mmCIF file of C-alpha atoms in Angstrom:
data_model
loop_
_atom_site.group_PDB
_atom_site.id
_atom_site.type_symbol
_atom_site.label_atom_id
_atom_site.label_comp_id
_atom_site.label_asym_id
_atom_site.label_seq_id
_atom_site.Cartn_x
_atom_site.Cartn_y
_atom_site.Cartn_z
ATOM 1 C CA UNK A 87 -26.524 -27.851 0.563
ATOM 2 C CA UNK A 88 -23.324 -25.858 1.030
ATOM 3 C CA UNK A 89 -19.824 -27.135 1.484
ATOM 4 C CA UNK A 90 -18.227 -26.649 4.848
ATOM 5 C CA UNK A 91 -15.386 -24.200 5.004
ATOM 6 C CA UNK A 92 -12.120 -25.526 6.423
ATOM 7 C CA UNK A 93 -11.321 -24.183 9.905
ATOM 8 C CA UNK A 94 -8.890 -21.310 9.997
ATOM 9 C CA UNK A 95 -5.451 -21.587 11.602
ATOM 10 C CA UNK A 96 -6.590 -19.242 14.393
ATOM 11 C CA UNK A 97 -9.532 -21.536 15.228
ATOM 12 C CA UNK A 98 -7.233 -24.556 15.321
ATOM 13 C CA UNK A 99 -4.841 -22.788 17.691
ATOM 14 C CA UNK A 100 -7.751 -21.768 19.918
ATOM 15 C CA UNK A 101 -8.880 -25.387 20.207
ATOM 16 C CA UNK A 102 -5.384 -26.762 20.779
ATOM 17 C CA UNK A 103 -5.400 -26.419 24.623
ATOM 18 C CA UNK A 104 -8.613 -28.453 24.942
ATOM 19 C CA UNK A 105 -7.327 -31.049 22.489
ATOM 20 C CA UNK A 106 -3.960 -31.399 24.245
ATOM 21 C CA UNK A 107 -5.449 -31.775 27.721
ATOM 22 C CA UNK A 108 -8.007 -34.281 26.431
ATOM 23 C CA UNK A 109 -5.317 -36.402 24.787
ATOM 24 C CA UNK A 110 -3.181 -36.330 27.942
ATOM 25 C CA UNK A 111 -6.140 -37.301 30.114
ATOM 26 C CA UNK A 112 -7.222 -40.194 27.889
ATOM 27 C CA UNK A 113 -3.654 -41.462 27.525
ATOM 28 C CA UNK A 114 -3.054 -41.293 31.277
ATOM 29 C CA UNK A 115 -6.242 -43.233 32.016
ATOM 30 C CA UNK A 116 -5.584 -45.891 29.366
ATOM 31 C CA UNK A 117 -1.825 -46.311 29.893
ATOM 32 C CA UNK A 118 -1.828 -45.908 33.639
ATOM 33 C CA UNK A 119 0.360 -43.854 35.960
ATOM 34 C CA UNK A 120 3.534 -45.624 34.970
ATOM 35 C CA UNK A 121 3.815 -43.690 31.688
ATOM 36 C CA UNK A 122 4.249 -40.353 33.475
ATOM 37 C CA UNK A 123 2.014 -38.273 31.203
ATOM 38 C CA UNK A 124 0.459 -36.217 34.001
ATOM 39 C CA UNK A 125 2.888 -33.226 33.875
ATOM 40 C CA UNK A 126 1.997 -32.795 30.207
ATOM 41 C CA UNK A 127 -1.351 -31.336 31.293
ATOM 42 C CA UNK A 128 0.597 -28.052 31.575
ATOM 43 C CA UNK A 129 0.664 -27.893 27.763
ATOM 44 C CA UNK A 130 -2.951 -26.707 27.882
ATOM 45 C CA UNK A 131 -2.276 -23.303 29.488
ATOM 46 C CA UNK A 132 0.973 -23.067 27.540
ATOM 47 C CA UNK A 133 -0.873 -23.202 24.208
ATOM 48 C CA UNK A 134 -3.628 -20.956 25.567
ATOM 49 C CA UNK A 135 -1.071 -18.237 26.223
ATOM 50 C CA UNK A 136 -0.035 -18.228 22.555
ATOM 51 C CA UNK A 137 -3.337 -17.005 21.142
ATOM 52 C CA UNK A 138 -5.467 -15.730 24.032
ATOM 53 C CA UNK A 139 -5.374 -13.050 26.674
ATOM 54 C CA UNK A 140 -4.257 -13.492 30.247
ATOM 55 C CA UNK A 141 -7.785 -14.267 31.476
ATOM 56 C CA UNK A 142 -8.184 -17.085 28.976
ATOM 57 C CA UNK A 143 -4.770 -18.445 29.925
ATOM 58 C CA UNK A 144 -5.666 -18.297 33.637
ATOM 59 C CA UNK A 145 -8.935 -20.182 33.063
ATOM 60 C CA UNK A 146 -7.137 -22.917 31.139
ATOM 61 C CA UNK A 147 -4.518 -23.027 33.911
ATOM 62 C CA UNK A 148 -7.253 -23.516 36.517
ATOM 63 C CA UNK A 149 -8.829 -26.232 34.382
ATOM 64 C CA UNK A 150 -5.443 -27.919 34.040
ATOM 65 C CA UNK A 151 -4.939 -27.852 37.815
ATOM 66 C CA UNK A 152 -8.350 -29.415 38.408
ATOM 67 C CA UNK A 153 -7.618 -32.079 35.773
ATOM 68 C CA UNK A 154 -4.210 -32.721 37.293
ATOM 69 C CA UNK A 155 -5.702 -33.208 40.774
ATOM 70 C CA UNK A 156 -8.408 -35.522 39.404
ATOM 71 C CA UNK A 157 -5.955 -37.665 37.459
ATOM 72 C CA UNK A 158 -3.508 -37.690 40.379
ATOM 73 C CA UNK A 159 -6.192 -38.972 42.764
ATOM 74 C CA UNK A 160 -7.310 -41.530 40.177
ATOM 75 C CA UNK A 161 -3.743 -42.793 39.748
ATOM 76 C CA UNK A 162 -2.918 -42.545 43.449
ATOM 77 C CA UNK A 163 0.051 -40.275 42.782
ATOM 78 C CA UNK A 164 -0.432 -38.069 45.817
ATOM 79 C CA UNK A 165 0.883 -40.820 48.064
ATOM 80 C CA UNK A 166 4.331 -39.776 46.825
ATOM 81 C CA UNK A 167 5.967 -36.760 45.199
ATOM 82 C CA UNK A 168 4.854 -37.315 41.599
ATOM 83 C CA UNK A 169 1.416 -35.769 42.034
ATOM 84 C CA UNK A 170 2.747 -32.632 43.706
ATOM 85 C CA UNK A 171 5.482 -32.305 41.073
ATOM 86 C CA UNK A 172 2.847 -32.370 38.327
ATOM 87 C CA UNK A 173 0.808 -29.722 40.164
ATOM 88 C CA UNK A 174 3.881 -27.505 40.504
ATOM 89 C CA UNK A 175 4.611 -27.928 36.794
ATOM 90 C CA UNK A 176 1.084 -26.892 35.802
ATOM 91 C CA UNK A 177 1.069 -23.910 38.189
ATOM 92 C CA UNK A 178 4.483 -22.718 36.964
ATOM 93 C CA UNK A 179 3.591 -22.951 33.285
ATOM 94 C CA UNK A 180 0.286 -21.170 33.946
ATOM 95 C CA UNK A 181 2.044 -18.314 35.717
ATOM 96 C CA UNK A 182 4.554 -17.896 32.900
ATOM 97 C CA UNK A 183 1.759 -18.078 30.300
ATOM 98 C CA UNK A 184 -0.274 -15.392 32.075
ATOM 99 C CA UNK A 185 2.746 -13.094 32.279
ATOM 100 C CA UNK A 186 3.552 -13.661 28.591
ATOM 101 C CA UNK A 187 -0.053 -12.956 27.602
ATOM 102 C CA UNK A 188 -0.037 -9.668 29.540
ATOM 103 C CA UNK A 189 3.199 -8.564 27.874
ATOM 104 C CA UNK A 190 1.899 -9.534 24.436
ATOM 105 C CA UNK A 191 -1.337 -7.590 24.931
ATOM 106 C CA UNK A 192 0.682 -4.486 25.869
ATOM 107 C CA UNK A 193 2.848 -4.858 22.767
ATOM 108 C CA UNK A 194 -0.202 -5.354 20.556
ATOM 109 C CA UNK A 195 -1.815 -2.203 21.985
ATOM 110 C CA UNK A 196 1.353 -0.211 21.332
ATOM 111 C CA UNK A 197 1.594 -1.603 17.804
ATOM 112 C CA UNK A 198 -2.053 -0.736 17.086
ATOM 113 C CA UNK A 199 -1.432 2.814 18.302
ATOM 114 C CA UNK A 200 1.679 3.149 16.148
ATOM 115 C CA UNK A 201 -0.181 1.808 13.105
ATOM 116 C CA UNK A 202 -3.012 4.292 13.562
ATOM 117 C CA UNK A 203 -0.513 7.154 13.782
ATOM 118 C CA UNK A 204 1.328 5.852 10.719
ATOM 119 C CA UNK A 205 -1.921 5.609 8.740
ATOM 120 C CA UNK A 206 -2.735 9.237 9.539
ATOM 121 C CA UNK A 207 0.763 10.289 8.483
ATOM 122 C CA UNK A 208 0.435 8.282 5.281
ATOM 123 C CA UNK A 209 -2.887 9.925 4.430
ATOM 124 C CA UNK A 210 -1.365 13.356 5.017
ATOM 125 C CA UNK A 211 1.627 12.595 2.794
ATOM 126 C CA UNK A 212 -0.156 10.820 -0.055
ATOM 127 C CA UNK A 213 -3.593 12.356 -0.049
ATOM 128 C CA UNK A 214 -6.309 10.895 -2.277
ATOM 129 C CA UNK A 215 -6.226 12.523 -5.689
ATOM 130 C CA UNK A 216 -9.366 14.447 -6.722
ATOM 131 C CA UNK A 217 -11.885 12.388 -8.669
ATOM 132 C CA UNK A 218 -12.078 15.140 -11.281
ATOM 133 C CA UNK A 219 -9.917 18.188 -11.987
ATOM 134 C CA UNK A 220 -10.912 20.419 -14.867
ATOM 135 C CA UNK A 221 -11.843 18.133 -17.765
ATOM 136 C CA UNK A 222 -9.844 15.239 -16.288
ATOM 137 C CA UNK A 223 -10.822 12.194 -14.307
ATOM 138 C CA UNK A 224 -8.023 10.871 -12.091
ATOM 139 C CA UNK A 225 -7.319 7.465 -10.556
ATOM 140 C CA UNK A 226 -4.250 6.298 -8.671
ATOM 141 C CA UNK A 227 -2.722 2.980 -7.643
ATOM 142 C CA UNK A 228 0.109 2.498 -5.164
ATOM 143 C CA UNK A 229 1.819 -0.743 -4.163
ATOM 144 C CA UNK A 230 4.535 -0.498 -1.529
ATOM 145 C CA UNK A 231 7.465 -2.902 -1.520
ATOM 146 C CA UNK A 232 7.525 -2.783 2.287
ATOM 147 C CA UNK A 233 5.112 -5.212 3.915
ATOM 148 C CA UNK A 234 2.291 -3.630 5.944
ATOM 149 C CA UNK A 235 3.125 -0.188 4.518
ATOM 150 C CA UNK A 236 0.963 1.970 2.287
ATOM 151 C CA UNK A 237 3.638 4.379 1.165
ATOM 152 C CA UNK A 238 7.318 4.315 0.406
ATOM 153 C CA UNK A 239 9.638 6.124 -1.953
ATOM 154 C CA UNK A 240 7.164 6.760 -4.780
ATOM 155 C CA UNK A 241 5.046 9.897 -4.834
ATOM 156 C CA UNK A 242 2.203 11.472 -6.800
ATOM 157 C CA UNK A 243 -0.057 14.503 -6.660
ATOM 158 C CA UNK A 244 -2.692 16.267 -8.756
ATOM 159 C CA UNK A 245 -3.270 19.992 -8.287
ATOM 160 C CA UNK A 246 -5.901 22.047 -10.120
ATOM 161 C CA UNK A 247 -4.141 25.415 -10.368
ATOM 162 C CA UNK A 248 -5.035 28.676 -12.141
ATOM 163 C CA UNK A 249 -2.530 27.669 -14.834
ATOM 164 C CA UNK A 250 -4.019 24.249 -15.532
ATOM 165 C CA UNK A 251 -4.058 20.827 -13.932
ATOM 166 C CA UNK A 252 -0.546 20.088 -12.728
ATOM 167 C CA UNK A 253 0.647 16.610 -11.915
ATOM 168 C CA UNK A 254 3.768 15.017 -10.496
ATOM 169 C CA UNK A 255 4.820 11.377 -10.293
ATOM 170 C CA UNK A 256 8.220 10.633 -8.800
ATOM 171 C CA UNK A 257 10.503 7.965 -7.410
ATOM 172 C CA UNK A 258 12.894 8.617 -4.526
ATOM 173 C CA UNK A 259 16.195 6.789 -4.486
ATOM 174 C CA UNK A 260 16.232 4.188 -1.733
ATOM 175 C CA UNK A 261 13.550 2.800 0.542
ATOM 176 C CA UNK A 262 12.343 3.049 4.098
ATOM 177 C CA UNK A 263 11.779 6.072 6.299
ATOM 178 C CA UNK A 264 14.503 8.130 4.609
ATOM 179 C CA UNK A 265 12.716 7.769 1.262
ATOM 180 C CA UNK A 266 9.380 8.696 2.848
ATOM 181 C CA UNK A 267 10.945 11.822 4.346
ATOM 182 C CA UNK A 268 12.329 12.866 0.962
ATOM 183 C CA UNK A 269 8.971 12.214 -0.694
ATOM 184 C CA UNK A 270 7.351 14.507 1.874
ATOM 185 C CA UNK A 271 9.801 17.296 0.969
ATOM 186 C CA UNK A 272 9.086 16.967 -2.763
ATOM 187 C CA UNK A 273 5.318 16.819 -2.324
ATOM 188 C CA UNK A 274 5.281 19.795 0.031
ATOM 189 C CA UNK A 275 7.285 21.898 -2.398
ATOM 190 C CA UNK A 276 5.132 20.823 -5.353
ATOM 191 C CA UNK A 277 1.827 21.580 -3.626
ATOM 192 C CA UNK A 278 2.971 25.092 -2.826
ATOM 193 C CA UNK A 279 4.706 25.921 -6.103
ATOM 194 C CA UNK A 280 2.029 24.446 -8.362
ATOM 195 C CA UNK A 281 -0.280 27.364 -7.532
ATOM 196 C CA UNK A 282 2.354 30.098 -7.711
ATOM 197 C CA UNK A 283 4.567 29.398 -10.705
ATOM 198 C CA UNK A 284 3.305 30.640 -14.063
ATOM 199 C CA UNK A 285 5.007 27.923 -16.127
ATOM 200 C CA UNK A 286 6.215 24.383 -15.692
ATOM 201 C CA UNK A 287 9.904 25.306 -15.912
ATOM 202 C CA UNK A 288 9.563 27.652 -12.937
ATOM 203 C CA UNK A 289 7.800 24.906 -11.005
ATOM 204 C CA UNK A 290 10.634 22.489 -11.773
ATOM 205 C CA UNK A 291 13.256 24.986 -10.626
ATOM 206 C CA UNK A 292 11.438 25.446 -7.331
ATOM 207 C CA UNK A 293 11.430 21.692 -6.796
ATOM 208 C CA UNK A 294 15.115 21.446 -7.674
ATOM 209 C CA UNK A 295 16.058 24.060 -5.095
ATOM 210 C CA UNK A 296 13.909 22.472 -2.398
ATOM 211 C CA UNK A 297 15.276 18.988 -2.995
ATOM 212 C CA UNK A 298 18.889 20.224 -3.212
ATOM 213 C CA UNK A 299 18.558 21.824 0.240
ATOM 214 C CA UNK A 300 17.288 18.626 1.839
ATOM 215 C CA UNK A 301 19.196 15.827 0.129
ATOM 216 C CA UNK A 302 22.759 14.903 0.972
ATOM 217 C CA UNK A 303 25.431 13.151 -1.055
ATOM 218 C CA UNK A 304 24.316 11.350 -4.210
ATOM 219 C CA UNK A 305 20.650 10.976 -3.325
ATOM 220 C CA UNK A 306 18.152 11.973 -5.980
ATOM 221 C CA UNK A 307 14.526 11.832 -7.092
ATOM 222 C CA UNK A 308 13.384 10.968 -10.596
ATOM 223 C CA UNK A 309 10.167 12.762 -11.460
ATOM 224 C CA UNK A 310 7.946 13.804 -14.309
ATOM 225 C CA UNK A 311 5.795 16.916 -14.193
ATOM 226 C CA UNK A 312 2.775 17.413 -16.420
ATOM 227 C CA UNK A 313 0.474 20.326 -17.097
ATOM 228 C CA UNK A 314 -2.838 19.957 -18.918
ATOM 229 C CA UNK A 315 -4.387 23.218 -20.050
ATOM 230 C CA UNK A 316 -7.296 24.086 -22.322
ATOM 231 C CA UNK A 317 -5.433 23.700 -25.618
ATOM 232 C CA UNK A 318 -5.869 19.921 -26.045
ATOM 233 C CA UNK A 319 -2.234 19.277 -25.232
ATOM 234 C CA UNK A 320 -0.064 18.250 -22.288
ATOM 235 C CA UNK A 321 3.256 19.823 -21.346
ATOM 236 C CA UNK A 322 5.863 17.562 -19.739
ATOM 237 C CA UNK A 323 9.047 18.183 -17.788
ATOM 238 C CA UNK A 324 11.066 15.003 -17.288
ATOM 239 C CA UNK A 325 13.750 14.623 -14.603
ATOM 240 C CA UNK A 326 15.176 11.235 -15.599
ATOM 241 C CA UNK A 327 11.826 9.467 -15.172
ATOM 242 C CA UNK A 328 10.158 6.800 -17.357
ATOM 243 C CA UNK A 329 8.299 8.353 -20.280
ATOM 244 C CA UNK A 330 4.536 8.791 -19.910
ATOM 245 C CA UNK A 331 2.111 6.641 -21.866
ATOM 246 C CA UNK A 332 -0.731 8.207 -23.861
ATOM 247 C CA UNK A 333 -3.527 5.981 -25.129
ATOM 248 C CA UNK A 334 -5.166 7.579 -28.173
ATOM 249 C CA UNK A 335 -8.831 7.302 -29.053
ATOM 250 C CA UNK A 336 -8.037 4.793 -31.825
ATOM 251 C CA UNK A 337 -6.177 2.540 -29.350
ATOM 252 C CA UNK A 338 -2.643 3.431 -30.447
ATOM 253 C CA UNK A 339 -0.053 4.122 -27.779
ATOM 254 C CA UNK A 340 2.563 6.873 -27.588
ATOM 255 C CA UNK A 341 5.506 7.161 -25.221
ATOM 256 C CA UNK A 342 6.567 10.797 -25.763
ATOM 257 C CA UNK A 343 10.264 11.212 -25.048
ATOM 258 C CA UNK A 344 11.933 14.419 -23.808
ATOM 259 C CA UNK A 345 14.026 16.349 -26.329
ATOM 260 C CA UNK A 346 17.174 15.735 -24.250
ATOM 261 C CA UNK A 347 18.256 13.783 -21.199
ATOM 262 C CA UNK A 348 18.122 15.587 -17.842
ATOM 263 C CA UNK A 349 19.451 14.674 -14.406
ATOM 264 C CA UNK A 350 17.025 13.726 -11.627
ATOM 265 C CA UNK A 351 16.028 16.204 -8.962
ATOM 266 C CA UNK A 352 18.817 16.744 -6.445
ATOM 267 C CA UNK A 353 21.664 16.306 -8.928
ATOM 268 C CA UNK A 354 21.399 19.693 -10.618
ATOM 269 C CA UNK A 355 24.418 20.990 -8.742
ATOM 270 C CA UNK A 356 26.584 18.399 -10.507
ATOM 271 C CA UNK A 357 26.255 20.336 -13.748
ATOM 272 C CA UNK A 358 24.296 19.850 -16.919
ATOM 273 C CA UNK A 359 21.271 21.649 -18.225
ATOM 274 C CA UNK A 360 17.887 21.211 -16.678
ATOM 275 C CA UNK A 361 15.061 19.508 -18.554
ATOM 276 C CA UNK A 362 13.279 21.293 -21.364
ATOM 277 C CA UNK A 363 9.469 21.291 -21.454
ATOM 278 C CA UNK A 364 7.913 19.538 -24.424
ATOM 279 C CA UNK A 365 4.330 19.544 -25.657
ATOM 280 C CA UNK A 366 2.276 16.548 -26.752
ATOM 281 C CA UNK A 367 -1.269 16.451 -28.083
ATOM 282 C CA UNK A 368 -3.785 15.262 -25.506
ATOM 283 C CA UNK A 369 -7.409 15.478 -26.629
ATOM 284 C CA UNK A 370 -10.820 14.473 -25.257
ATOM 285 C CA UNK A 371 -11.322 10.725 -25.113
ATOM 286 C CA UNK A 372 -7.616 9.997 -24.592
ATOM 287 C CA UNK A 373 -5.817 8.686 -21.509
ATOM 288 C CA UNK A 374 -2.509 9.560 -19.886
ATOM 289 C CA UNK A 375 -0.727 7.063 -17.640
ATOM 290 C CA UNK A 376 2.183 8.185 -15.459
ATOM 291 C CA UNK A 377 4.058 5.501 -13.537
ATOM 292 C CA UNK A 378 7.293 4.653 -11.745
ATOM 293 C CA UNK A 379 9.929 2.100 -12.692
ATOM 294 C CA UNK A 380 8.453 -0.368 -10.218
ATOM 295 C CA UNK A 381 5.856 -0.972 -12.938
ATOM 296 C CA UNK A 382 8.055 -1.315 -16.011
ATOM 297 C CA UNK A 383 10.836 -3.222 -14.215
ATOM 298 C CA UNK A 384 8.588 -5.898 -12.707
ATOM 299 C CA UNK A 385 9.713 -9.291 -14.044
ATOM 300 C CA UNK A 386 7.933 -12.560 -14.617
ATOM 301 C CA UNK A 387 9.364 -16.055 -14.173
ATOM 302 C CA UNK A 388 11.261 -15.761 -17.443
ATOM 303 C CA UNK A 389 12.840 -12.441 -16.460
ATOM 304 C CA UNK A 390 10.696 -10.422 -18.896
ATOM 305 C CA UNK A 391 9.756 -6.881 -17.944
ATOM 306 C CA UNK A 392 6.131 -5.898 -17.617
ATOM 307 C CA UNK A 393 4.886 -4.761 -21.063
ATOM 308 C CA UNK A 394 2.682 -1.884 -19.955
ATOM 309 C CA UNK A 395 2.236 -0.731 -23.560
ATOM 310 C CA UNK A 396 0.622 -4.065 -24.429
ATOM 311 C CA UNK A 397 -1.935 -3.870 -21.617
ATOM 312 C CA UNK A 398 -3.902 -0.862 -22.822
ATOM 313 C CA UNK A 399 -6.977 -3.034 -23.370
ATOM 314 C CA UNK A 400 -7.293 -3.178 -19.580
ATOM 315 C CA UNK A 401 -7.871 0.577 -19.523
ATOM 316 C CA UNK A 402 -10.979 0.471 -21.729
ATOM 317 C CA UNK A 403 -13.426 0.118 -18.852
ATOM 318 C CA UNK A 404 -15.948 2.922 -18.310
ATOM 319 C CA UNK A 405 -14.676 3.642 -14.792
ATOM 320 C CA UNK A 406 -11.095 4.882 -14.469
ATOM 321 C CA UNK A 407 -10.599 3.434 -10.994
ATOM 322 C CA UNK A 408 -11.752 -0.043 -11.999
ATOM 323 C CA UNK A 409 -9.645 0.102 -15.149
ATOM 324 C CA UNK A 410 -6.526 1.027 -13.179
ATOM 325 C CA UNK A 411 -7.286 -1.664 -10.612
ATOM 326 C CA UNK A 412 -7.426 -4.212 -13.453
ATOM 327 C CA UNK A 413 -4.004 -3.028 -14.608
ATOM 328 C CA UNK A 414 -2.631 -3.287 -11.063
ATOM 329 C CA UNK A 415 -3.931 -6.850 -10.685
ATOM 330 C CA UNK A 416 -2.399 -7.793 -14.022
ATOM 331 C CA UNK A 417 0.920 -6.335 -12.862
ATOM 332 C CA UNK A 418 0.735 -8.372 -9.643
ATOM 333 C CA UNK A 419 0.058 -11.561 -11.626
ATOM 334 C CA UNK A 420 2.978 -10.810 -13.930
ATOM 335 C CA UNK A 421 5.445 -10.334 -11.073
ATOM 336 C CA UNK A 422 7.145 -13.235 -9.316
ATOM 337 C CA UNK A 423 6.864 -13.181 -5.535
ATOM 338 C CA UNK A 424 6.452 -10.030 -3.454
ATOM 339 C CA UNK A 425 7.215 -6.669 -5.107
ATOM 340 C CA UNK A 426 10.863 -5.628 -4.985
ATOM 341 C CA UNK A 427 10.147 -1.955 -5.583
ATOM 342 C CA UNK A 428 7.328 0.492 -4.992
ATOM 343 C CA UNK A 429 4.961 0.790 -7.936
ATOM 344 C CA UNK A 430 2.807 3.886 -8.453
ATOM 345 C CA UNK A 431 0.442 4.555 -11.350
ATOM 346 C CA UNK A 432 -1.610 7.677 -12.029
ATOM 347 C CA UNK A 433 -4.257 7.556 -14.748
ATOM 348 C CA UNK A 434 -5.758 10.740 -16.219
ATOM 349 C CA UNK A 435 -8.716 10.583 -18.576
ATOM 350 C CA UNK A 436 -9.716 13.521 -20.736
ATOM 351 C CA UNK A 437 -13.450 13.385 -20.161
ATOM 352 C CA UNK A 438 -14.871 15.739 -22.747
ATOM 353 C CA UNK A 439 -14.722 18.969 -24.647
ATOM 354 C CA UNK A 440 -13.765 22.307 -23.211
ATOM 355 C CA UNK A 441 -17.331 23.115 -22.388
ATOM 356 C CA UNK A 442 -17.455 20.213 -20.000
ATOM 357 C CA UNK A 443 -19.026 16.774 -20.028
ATOM 358 C CA UNK A 444 -21.316 15.162 -17.534
ATOM 359 C CA UNK A 445 -20.031 12.205 -15.595
ATOM 360 C CA UNK A 446 -21.920 10.142 -13.021
ATOM 361 C CA UNK A 447 -22.575 12.383 -10.030
ATOM 362 C CA UNK A 448 -20.563 15.377 -11.280
ATOM 363 C CA UNK A 449 -20.546 18.139 -13.833
ATOM 364 C CA UNK A 450 -17.092 19.266 -14.916
ATOM 365 C CA UNK A 451 -16.716 22.909 -15.925
ATOM 366 C CA UNK A 452 -14.265 24.385 -18.358
ATOM 367 C CA UNK A 453 -12.516 26.370 -15.610
ATOM 368 C CA UNK A 454 -9.784 24.216 -14.148
ATOM 369 C CA UNK A 455 -10.163 23.304 -10.537
ATOM 370 C CA UNK A 456 -13.951 23.728 -10.500
ATOM 371 C CA UNK A 457 -15.969 20.627 -9.762
ATOM 372 C CA UNK A 458 -19.693 20.758 -9.083
ATOM 373 C CA UNK A 459 -21.595 17.849 -7.611
ATOM 374 C CA UNK A 460 -24.886 16.918 -9.196
ATOM 375 C CA UNK A 461 -27.526 14.428 -8.199
ATOM 376 C CA UNK A 462 -27.976 11.418 -10.417
ATOM 377 C CA UNK A 463 -31.322 9.718 -10.492
ATOM 378 C CA UNK A 464 -31.113 5.947 -10.267
#
């Protein structure tokens, strides 16, 4: 025997017109015409217009008129004005409810169209990262601070180039459409330059010039660039972004820091040297997590920041996507209330040796950017 599920709020609202008209009818019959409940029959079509279409509202309005006539004849109200006043009240409320339902359906259709267009634009801007690139397996998580949105001011991308797997994770100053527009500029420049530039410094300079042309005033973008080649090491270029986290095979955690502080993208014209690339060992069996400050600055009820370095046990699962999803859920449980900032995380796993290692459904070759699909027998 199974327990009954409680009715949803939508079901309760759908039943409200019937319930209201039933209560009015019973009360009018029991209390008599002197109470003056008859005009309240118009509440039926009024509630119907809140949750249903115009046809449903019209049917409830017709039912209310029939009920009003029946109760008026029963109470003898048509000998005077009271019966006709009740009929006029029901007809007027029904007409207004039908008009409101038609307007709401038009607005809902327009909103659905706008959402579909926005979803396409979001998929174009933040495309799904490749499952594998070279010897790496990639997984991404994105939580927008804006309700009903899938993207915001954070950005990420993974490109398998002739020079190695190149990655960017960034955070645009501000929120809203302006931040999305800036993120589009950075991602467009990165996708083009990642294939052309021979080294990471040249790639960073291309991004700096592109962002400087588009941004105005004191706007900026913090970002970290990474390049993973065949030498069991990762090269980083940090533009004022949180340090990456590397989980070693023995479970220890490193947060490699840049040799010197550098300004974010867009502020290079204010002076100061650009960032210097630095190399860090990154071998098979290890994991690299890039993230934005929406992760590390999430606070719990006591005001404590999220200790991402203490949550590496969540990344031990065999599947990178499930492991990152576990980390995202833990972050959501740590935070108090809705997120106050976008939070992006990009997890890269070094799958195997240079010669390649088989993973479920794929065989990864040593040449970067080459991924062959294989069939796995169940």
